[in-house]
Tab-separated table of C-alpha atoms and ligand atoms in Angstrom:
chain	number	residue	atom	x	y	z
P	1	MET	CA	8.662	-26.858	-10.712
P	2	SER	CA	8.523	-26.101	-7.005
P	3	ARG	CA	5.175	-25.833	-5.285
P	4	ARG	CA	3.787	-22.291	-4.831
P	5	VAL	CA	1.716	-21.635	-1.719
P	6	VAL	CA	-1.311	-19.353	-1.493
P	7	ASN	CA	0.350	-16.424	0.241
P	8	PHE	CA	-1.806	-14.069	2.332
P	9	SER	CA	1.165	-12.078	3.691
P	10	ALA	CA	0.538	-8.402	4.483
P	11	GLY	CA	3.937	-7.510	3.046
P	12	PRO	CA	6.315	-8.258	1.498
P	13	ALA	CA	3.533	-9.970	-0.352
P	14	VAL	CA	2.541	-12.145	-3.265
P	15	LEU	CA	3.619	-10.993	-6.750
P	16	PRO	CA	1.901	-11.906	-10.042
P	17	LEU	CA	3.158	-15.273	-11.284
P	18	PRO	CA	3.726	-14.025	-14.873
P	19	VAL	CA	5.946	-11.272	-13.463
P	20	LEU	CA	8.041	-13.752	-11.483
P	21	GLU	CA	8.329	-15.975	-14.551
P	22	GLN	CA	9.518	-13.060	-16.654
P	23	VAL	CA	12.078	-12.109	-13.988
P	24	ARG	CA	13.291	-15.712	-14.016
P	25	ASP	CA	13.559	-15.739	-17.801
P	26	GLU	CA	15.460	-12.437	-17.903
P	27	VAL	CA	17.723	-12.880	-14.904
P	28	LEU	CA	20.823	-13.978	-16.829
P	29	ASP	CA	20.337	-11.818	-19.898
P	30	TRP	CA	18.023	-8.817	-19.925
P	31	HIS	CA	16.881	-8.115	-23.515
P	32	GLY	CA	20.151	-9.221	-25.085
P	33	SER	CA	22.302	-7.042	-22.843
P	34	GLY	CA	24.167	-10.116	-21.592
P	35	MET	CA	23.531	-9.203	-17.965
P	36	SER	CA	20.810	-9.090	-15.358
P	37	VAL	CA	19.201	-5.822	-14.284
P	38	MET	CA	20.976	-6.326	-10.929
P	39	GLU	CA	24.334	-5.981	-12.669
P	40	MET	CA	23.642	-2.884	-14.770
P	41	SER	CA	24.847	0.640	-14.235
P	42	HIS	CA	21.956	2.810	-13.164
P	43	ARG	CA	23.370	5.468	-15.525
P	44	GLY	CA	23.346	3.157	-18.527
P	45	ARG	CA	20.917	3.328	-21.441
P	46	GLU	CA	19.288	0.017	-20.431
P	47	PHE	CA	18.347	1.003	-16.918
P	48	GLU	CA	17.300	4.488	-17.983
P	49	SER	CA	14.809	2.883	-20.358
P	50	ILE	CA	13.512	0.609	-17.572
P	51	LEU	CA	12.945	3.586	-15.253
P	52	ALA	CA	11.335	5.719	-17.956
P	53	GLN	CA	8.989	2.894	-19.000
P	54	ALA	CA	8.015	2.199	-15.377
P	55	GLU	CA	7.127	5.847	-14.860
P	56	ALA	CA	5.201	6.077	-18.142
P	57	ASP	CA	3.204	2.933	-17.325
P	58	LEU	CA	2.438	4.131	-13.781
P	59	ARG	CA	1.282	7.489	-15.164
P	60	ALA	CA	-0.991	5.723	-17.642
P	61	LEU	CA	-2.393	3.354	-14.992
P	62	MET	CA	-3.181	6.033	-12.400
P	63	GLY	CA	-3.883	8.911	-14.797
P	64	ILE	CA	-1.245	11.032	-13.072
P	65	PRO	CA	-1.590	14.658	-14.243
P	66	ALA	CA	1.406	16.388	-15.870
P	67	ASN	CA	1.871	18.752	-12.908
P	68	TYR	CA	2.774	15.830	-10.620
P	69	ARG	CA	6.225	14.321	-10.286
P	70	VAL	CA	6.811	10.613	-9.702
P	71	LEU	CA	9.767	9.835	-7.409
P	72	PHE	CA	11.338	6.395	-6.972
P	73	LEU	CA	12.831	6.553	-3.481
P	74	GLN	CA	14.072	4.300	-0.676
P	75	GLY	CA	13.509	4.161	3.073
P	76	GLY	CA	9.990	2.727	2.950
P	77	ALA	CA	6.769	4.450	3.883
P	78	THR	CA	8.338	4.930	7.299
P	79	LEU	CA	10.882	7.396	5.921
P	80	GLN	CA	7.975	9.323	4.366
P	81	PHE	CA	6.565	9.726	7.888
P	82	ALA	CA	9.592	12.049	8.344
P	83	MET	CA	10.145	13.323	4.801
P	84	VAL	CA	6.595	14.664	4.447
P	85	PRO	CA	6.833	16.950	7.496
P	86	ALA	CA	10.506	17.790	6.829
P	87	ASN	CA	9.508	19.148	3.408
P	88	LEU	CA	5.981	20.434	3.913
P	89	MET	CA	5.596	21.474	7.564
P	90	PRO	CA	7.862	24.558	7.437
P	91	ALA	CA	5.291	26.389	5.266
P	92	THR	CA	3.163	27.146	8.358
P	93	GLY	CA	4.784	25.128	11.141
P	94	ARG	CA	1.705	22.947	11.717
P	95	ALA	CA	-0.101	20.010	10.223
P	96	ASP	CA	-3.344	18.089	10.734
P	97	TYR	CA	-3.443	14.296	10.970
P	98	VAL	CA	-6.385	11.905	10.967
P	99	HIS	CA	-5.879	9.021	13.381
P	100	THR	CA	-7.303	5.750	12.107
P	101	GLY	CA	-5.018	3.090	13.606
P	102	GLU	CA	-1.507	1.720	13.925
P	103	TRP	CA	0.029	3.295	10.806
P	104	ALA	CA	-1.573	6.696	11.340
P	105	LYS	CA	-0.247	6.585	14.894
P	106	LYS	CA	3.306	6.066	13.676
P	107	ALA	CA	2.986	8.874	11.114
P	108	ILE	CA	1.685	11.223	13.815
P	109	ALA	CA	4.500	10.359	16.218
P	110	GLU	CA	7.214	10.998	13.633
P	111	ALA	CA	5.700	14.265	12.384
P	112	GLY	CA	5.734	15.597	15.948
P	113	ARG	CA	9.498	15.957	15.641
P	114	TYR	CA	9.050	18.677	12.998
P	115	GLY	CA	6.351	21.001	14.281
P	116	ALA	CA	2.893	21.283	15.798
P	117	VAL	CA	0.886	18.211	14.925
P	118	ARG	CA	-2.830	18.187	15.626
P	119	VAL	CA	-5.107	15.195	15.486
P	120	ALA	CA	-7.981	16.714	13.524
P	121	ALA	CA	-10.110	13.580	13.724
P	122	SER	CA	-9.774	10.157	15.277
P	123	SER	CA	-11.598	6.874	15.443
P	124	ALA	CA	-9.811	5.870	18.668
P	125	GLY	CA	-13.135	6.241	20.525
P	126	SER	CA	-14.636	3.428	18.465
P	127	ASP	CA	-11.515	1.268	18.714
P	128	PHE	CA	-10.530	2.141	15.111
P	129	ARG	CA	-13.482	0.288	13.609
P	130	CYS	CA	-14.180	3.030	11.063
P	131	VAL	CA	-12.927	6.076	9.221
P	132	PRO	CA	-14.103	9.112	11.210
P	133	PRO	CA	-16.911	10.771	9.188
P	134	ARG	CA	-15.834	14.035	7.535
P	135	THR	CA	-18.435	15.949	9.603
P	136	THR	CA	-16.423	15.163	12.759
P	137	TRP	CA	-13.137	16.558	11.404
P	138	ASN	CA	-11.886	19.765	12.965
P	139	LEU	CA	-9.474	21.130	10.352
P	140	ASP	CA	-7.020	23.983	10.867
P	141	PRO	CA	-7.155	26.329	7.852
P	142	ASP	CA	-3.496	27.210	8.498
P	143	ALA	CA	-2.248	23.628	8.500
P	144	ALA	CA	0.506	23.028	5.951
P	145	TYR	CA	-1.266	19.796	4.977
P	146	VAL	CA	-3.752	17.156	6.161
P	147	HIS	CA	-2.370	13.621	6.437
P	148	ILE	CA	-4.530	10.513	6.093
P	149	THR	CA	-3.806	6.778	6.004
P	150	THR	CA	-6.123	5.613	3.255
P	151	ASN	CA	-5.831	1.918	4.082
P	152	GLU	CA	-4.940	0.772	7.585
P	153	THR	CA	-3.128	-2.474	6.849
P	154	ILE	CA	-3.417	-3.854	10.391
P	155	GLY	CA	-6.940	-2.705	11.279
P	156	GLY	CA	-8.382	-3.396	7.820
P	157	VAL	CA	-10.031	0.034	7.540
P	158	GLU	CA	-10.140	1.775	4.168
P	159	TYR	CA	-11.315	5.169	2.918
P	160	HIS	CA	-13.854	4.589	0.153
P	161	TRP	CA	-14.191	8.357	-0.317
P	162	VAL	CA	-11.805	11.271	-0.719
P	163	PRO	CA	-12.025	13.912	1.990
P	164	ASP	CA	-12.376	17.522	0.884
P	165	THR	CA	-9.762	19.630	2.686
P	166	GLY	CA	-10.319	22.817	0.689
P	167	PRO	CA	-7.087	24.610	-0.211
P	168	VAL	CA	-5.033	22.640	2.352
P	169	PRO	CA	-3.104	19.890	0.521
P	170	LEU	CA	-4.156	16.338	1.261
P	171	VAL	CA	-1.297	13.881	1.881
P	172	ALA	CA	-2.031	10.140	1.799
P	173	ASP	CA	-0.172	7.039	2.899
P	174	MET	CA	-1.533	4.565	0.318
P	175	SER	CA	1.049	1.850	1.005
P	176	SER	CA	-1.328	-1.078	1.193
P	177	HIS	CA	-3.967	-0.199	-1.421
P	178	ILE	CA	-2.308	1.902	-4.098
P	179	LEU	CA	-3.198	0.503	-7.556
P	180	SER	CA	-6.046	-1.589	-6.115
P	181	ARG	CA	-8.628	0.636	-7.852
P	182	PRO	CA	-8.722	3.964	-9.694
P	183	MET	CA	-7.778	6.916	-7.460
P	184	ASP	CA	-8.222	10.581	-8.369
P	185	VAL	CA	-4.598	11.700	-8.027
P	186	SER	CA	-5.562	15.343	-8.580
P	187	ALA	CA	-7.453	15.318	-5.248
P	188	TYR	CA	-4.158	14.835	-3.397
P	189	GLY	CA	-1.111	17.031	-2.919
P	190	LEU	CA	1.110	14.051	-2.246
P	191	ILE	CA	0.687	10.270	-2.279
P	192	TYR	CA	3.270	7.811	-0.993
P	193	ALA	CA	3.541	4.044	-0.761
P	194	GLY	CA	6.132	1.470	0.170
P	195	ALA	CA	6.355	-0.976	-2.729
P	196	GLN	CA	6.248	-4.296	-0.918
P	197	LYS	CA	2.454	-4.548	-0.534
P	198	ASN	CA	0.874	-3.867	-3.901
P	199	ILE	CA	3.698	-2.697	-6.184
P	200	GLY	CA	6.754	-4.942	-6.110
P	201	PRO	CA	9.735	-5.960	-3.981
P	202	ALA	CA	10.756	-4.200	-0.768
P	203	GLY	CA	13.328	-1.430	-1.076
P	204	LEU	CA	11.377	0.924	-3.338
P	205	THR	CA	9.074	3.720	-2.175
P	206	LEU	CA	6.850	5.643	-4.584
P	207	VAL	CA	6.061	9.307	-4.065
P	208	ILE	CA	3.652	11.181	-6.344
P	209	VAL	CA	3.833	14.882	-5.542
P	210	ARG	CA	2.282	18.025	-7.008
P	211	ASP	CA	4.783	20.537	-8.418
P	212	ASP	CA	3.932	23.373	-6.045
P	213	LEU	CA	4.751	21.211	-2.990
P	214	ILE	CA	8.296	20.637	-4.220
P	215	GLY	CA	11.035	23.019	-3.079
P	216	ARG	CA	9.684	23.861	0.368
P	217	ALA	CA	12.311	22.067	2.468
P	218	PRO	CA	14.660	24.208	4.541
P	219	SER	CA	18.277	24.328	3.335
P	220	SER	CA	19.409	22.242	6.315
P	221	THR	CA	17.457	19.238	4.949
P	222	PRO	CA	19.719	16.348	3.912
P	223	THR	CA	19.844	16.234	0.114
P	224	LEU	CA	18.366	12.745	-0.148
P	225	LEU	CA	15.386	13.823	1.983
P	226	ASP	CA	14.587	16.881	-0.141
P	227	TYR	CA	11.818	16.265	-2.707
P	228	LYS	CA	13.250	19.047	-4.907
P	229	ALA	CA	16.702	17.513	-5.051
P	230	MET	CA	15.247	14.074	-5.798
P	231	ALA	CA	12.858	15.461	-8.440
P	232	ASP	CA	15.590	17.536	-10.110
P	233	GLY	CA	17.866	14.509	-10.093
P	234	GLY	CA	15.225	12.290	-11.696
P	235	SER	CA	15.323	9.946	-8.646
P	236	MET	CA	18.973	9.291	-9.603
P	237	LEU	CA	20.957	11.477	-7.197
P	238	ASN	CA	22.468	8.280	-5.951
P	239	THR	CA	21.952	4.660	-6.949
P	240	PRO	CA	18.218	3.868	-6.947
P	241	PRO	CA	16.936	0.397	-5.975
P	242	THR	CA	17.336	-0.758	-9.561
P	243	PHE	CA	16.061	-4.324	-9.286
P	244	ALA	CA	12.966	-3.260	-7.336
P	245	VAL	CA	12.226	-0.568	-9.935
P	246	TYR	CA	12.507	-3.173	-12.690
P	247	VAL	CA	10.103	-5.607	-11.006
P	248	ALA	CA	7.679	-2.787	-10.156
P	249	GLY	CA	7.744	-1.844	-13.840
P	250	LEU	CA	6.785	-5.407	-14.788
P	251	VAL	CA	3.914	-5.254	-12.278
P	252	PHE	CA	2.674	-1.994	-13.867
P	253	ARG	CA	2.819	-3.716	-17.259
P	254	TRP	CA	0.911	-6.707	-15.896
P	255	LEU	CA	-1.788	-4.382	-14.492
P	256	LEU	CA	-2.173	-2.686	-17.876
P	257	GLU	CA	-2.558	-6.123	-19.463
P	258	GLN	CA	-5.270	-7.003	-16.920
P	259	GLY	CA	-7.258	-4.036	-18.253
P	260	GLY	CA	-6.008	-1.365	-15.851
P	261	LEU	CA	-7.276	-0.284	-12.464
P	262	SER	CA	-11.032	-0.469	-13.161
P	263	ALA	CA	-10.626	-4.106	-14.132
P	264	ILE	CA	-8.434	-4.901	-11.130
P	265	GLU	CA	-10.992	-3.169	-8.886
P	266	ARG	CA	-13.759	-5.528	-10.082
P	267	HIS	CA	-11.457	-8.452	-9.377
P	268	ASN	CA	-10.569	-7.096	-5.917
P	269	ARG	CA	-14.212	-6.397	-5.034
P	270	ALA	CA	-15.200	-9.938	-5.955
P	271	LYS	CA	-12.396	-11.418	-3.824
P	272	ALA	CA	-13.204	-9.269	-0.779
P	273	ALA	CA	-16.957	-9.920	-1.112
P	274	LEU	CA	-16.333	-13.664	-1.030
P	275	LEU	CA	-14.292	-13.525	2.197
P	276	TYR	CA	-16.500	-11.014	4.018
P	277	GLY	CA	-19.454	-13.120	2.911
P	278	VAL	CA	-18.020	-16.228	4.567
P	279	ILE	CA	-17.238	-14.262	7.749
P	280	ASP	CA	-20.702	-12.675	7.947
P	281	ALA	CA	-22.529	-15.930	7.205
P	282	SER	CA	-20.611	-17.905	9.849
P	283	GLY	CA	-23.074	-17.199	12.659
P	284	GLY	CA	-20.358	-15.514	14.734
P	285	PHE	CA	-17.765	-18.249	14.312
P	286	TYR	CA	-15.686	-15.663	12.416
P	287	THR	CA	-15.956	-11.931	13.088
P	288	ASN	CA	-14.563	-8.810	11.448
P	289	PRO	CA	-14.942	-5.713	13.627
P	290	VAL	CA	-14.887	-3.014	10.931
P	291	GLU	CA	-17.947	-0.945	9.917
P	292	PRO	CA	-19.119	-2.574	6.658
P	293	SER	CA	-18.846	0.717	4.742
P	294	ASP	CA	-15.161	1.122	5.728
P	295	ARG	CA	-13.948	-2.430	5.266
P	296	SER	CA	-10.683	-2.824	3.397
P	297	LEU	CA	-10.650	-4.614	0.061
P	298	MET	CA	-6.989	-5.516	0.613
P	299	ASN	CA	-6.517	-6.523	4.274
P	300	ILE	CA	-9.223	-8.583	5.958
P	301	PRO	CA	-8.658	-9.176	9.671
P	302	PHE	CA	-10.907	-11.663	11.435
P	303	ARG	CA	-11.107	-13.512	14.727
P	304	LEU	CA	-12.323	-16.973	15.535
P	305	ARG	CA	-15.010	-17.344	18.188
P	306	ASP	CA	-12.540	-19.126	20.448
P	307	ASP	CA	-8.870	-17.978	20.452
P	308	ALA	CA	-7.886	-21.519	21.378
P	309	LEU	CA	-8.749	-22.491	17.801
P	310	ASP	CA	-6.196	-20.049	16.316
P	311	GLY	CA	-3.378	-22.593	16.418
P	312	PRO	CA	-5.374	-25.438	14.846
P	313	PHE	CA	-6.782	-23.021	12.217
P	314	LEU	CA	-3.304	-21.878	11.137
P	315	LYS	CA	-1.954	-25.410	11.154
P	316	SER	CA	-4.765	-26.913	9.071
P	317	ALA	CA	-4.652	-23.959	6.681
P	318	ALA	CA	-0.899	-24.364	6.184
P	319	ALA	CA	-1.423	-28.054	5.464
P	320	GLU	CA	-3.556	-26.942	2.503
P	321	GLY	CA	-0.943	-24.452	1.315
P	322	LEU	CA	-2.785	-21.400	2.745
P	323	VAL	CA	-0.065	-19.450	4.561
P	324	GLN	CA	0.763	-16.180	6.367
P	325	LEU	CA	-2.740	-15.868	7.831
P	326	LYS	CA	-1.675	-14.988	11.376
P	327	GLY	CA	-2.881	-11.509	12.356
P	328	HIS	CA	-0.493	-8.702	13.273
P	329	ARG	CA	1.122	-9.286	16.664
P	330	SER	CA	-0.486	-6.089	18.019
P	331	VAL	CA	-4.055	-7.298	17.417
P	332	GLY	CA	-3.888	-11.096	17.232
P	333	GLY	CA	-6.460	-13.173	15.398
P	334	MET	CA	-6.156	-13.721	11.662
P	335	ARG	CA	-5.613	-11.505	8.661
P	336	ALA	CA	-5.955	-12.347	4.992
P	337	SER	CA	-4.220	-9.839	2.735
P	338	VAL	CA	-5.609	-10.160	-0.778
P	339	TYR	CA	-3.584	-7.720	-2.853
P	340	ASN	CA	-3.886	-7.369	-6.646
P	341	ALA	CA	-1.657	-10.371	-7.287
P	342	MET	CA	-3.770	-12.757	-5.169
P	343	PRO	CA	-5.776	-14.803	-7.667
P	344	MET	CA	-9.481	-15.536	-7.185
P	345	ALA	CA	-8.620	-19.235	-6.957
P	346	GLY	CA	-6.528	-18.519	-3.834
P	347	VAL	CA	-9.402	-16.678	-2.185
P	348	GLU	CA	-11.831	-19.454	-3.136
P	349	ALA	CA	-9.504	-21.981	-1.527
P	350	LEU	CA	-9.401	-19.951	1.702
P	351	ALA	CA	-13.173	-19.394	1.696
P	352	GLY	CA	-13.795	-23.122	1.250
P	353	PHE	CA	-11.312	-23.988	3.973
P	354	MET	CA	-12.912	-21.509	6.399
P	355	GLN	CA	-16.384	-22.986	5.835
P	356	VAL	CA	-15.176	-26.529	6.418
P	357	PHE	CA	-13.201	-25.503	9.514
P	358	ALA	CA	-16.225	-23.711	10.985
P	359	ARG	CA	-18.469	-26.737	10.378
P	360	ARG	CA	-15.942	-28.996	12.056
P	361	HIS	CA	-15.329	-26.791	15.088
P	362	GLY	CA	-18.495	-24.659	15.360
S	401	LIG	C1	3.630	-1.359	5.663
S	401	LIG	C2	3.121	0.038	5.895
S	401	LIG	C3	3.966	1.075	6.295
S	401	LIG	C4	5.430	0.865	6.574
S	401	LIG	O1	6.089	0.587	5.405
S	401	LIG	P1	7.690	0.391	5.348
S	401	LIG	O2	7.898	0.360	3.879
S	401	LIG	O3	8.003	-0.870	6.056
S	401	LIG	O4	8.316	1.574	5.991
S	401	LIG	C5	3.422	2.326	6.452
S	401	LIG	N1	2.116	2.566	6.227
S	401	LIG	C6	1.271	1.585	5.847
S	401	LIG	C7	-0.165	1.899	5.615
S	401	LIG	C8	1.752	0.294	5.671
S	401	LIG	O5	0.916	-0.683	5.286
């Protein structure tokens, strides 16, 4: 068998090995159908069962209430930056956004094309090192919704609390930490996530939306961008990303077998604690800029004391099979993404490597 690296990519990212093995085993003949899922009609009985099972397993994992619809869409989280305001903004013509970093910034910019967007709170003043405390938020009671980015994938800043926005629906981009721990879906009006971080292959986007927020898009909205049309059509108005839905379904199954989201949270907390522990105990050789209370469990950015060591760090790490550790081009430094599918052994290998590297170069 070929050698598997320890993959810290921010996305597309590592998938659970048992899922990949099952995909391999089923690729020529899915459950006696004589074909792969890639070759099946999306209208056939086989694929319909795959989609229905994926939705049922996701509902069980997240405890999604009956008055929420699950949509399997395309276009990535980036298309949701437009679809959310296209559908929800017309209610009052304005929306509030909380600015916490690179992804929030992109969501804010796109929403501005649809109406009056207000930044109700921002951590720009502290260089995006934290989630702005709820007491600093200046919310508009007439906003159609409040948009938050619950895990900033580049900055490594995560909400570990759910903001109360009263009767104004809360909309969350959960792309890089959905399924990493239990989330109270009922606290949100709409949740969306691109699949390629913590769900499955690229090409699939999940939207979980409360019934009353469906059917608000103006009639000029393109059909594929209208939540009502997609909900009524069971995410099958046109061909869905069938293979990505299938693999996502296997990931949901794998998560259930791990014991569900409380179990995966314990696993994720242990992994993150190990890496932050190494960073904080390095005497400044490694630094993470984020307020400890707002540190992400999924994306851990860090810098080395001397940028000149970045190249040697990445090279020595790669020699040990530890790859995709280079930080986002907009911030530099390093970033270790440790999604659900990253095993503890991979994190232990990185932690050990970092300690040795610091001793050698500190
Ligand atoms: C990756 C990411 C996006 C963009 O996702 P695409 O699927 O590439 O459009 C948006 N928001 C967050 C928080 C992300 O991590």
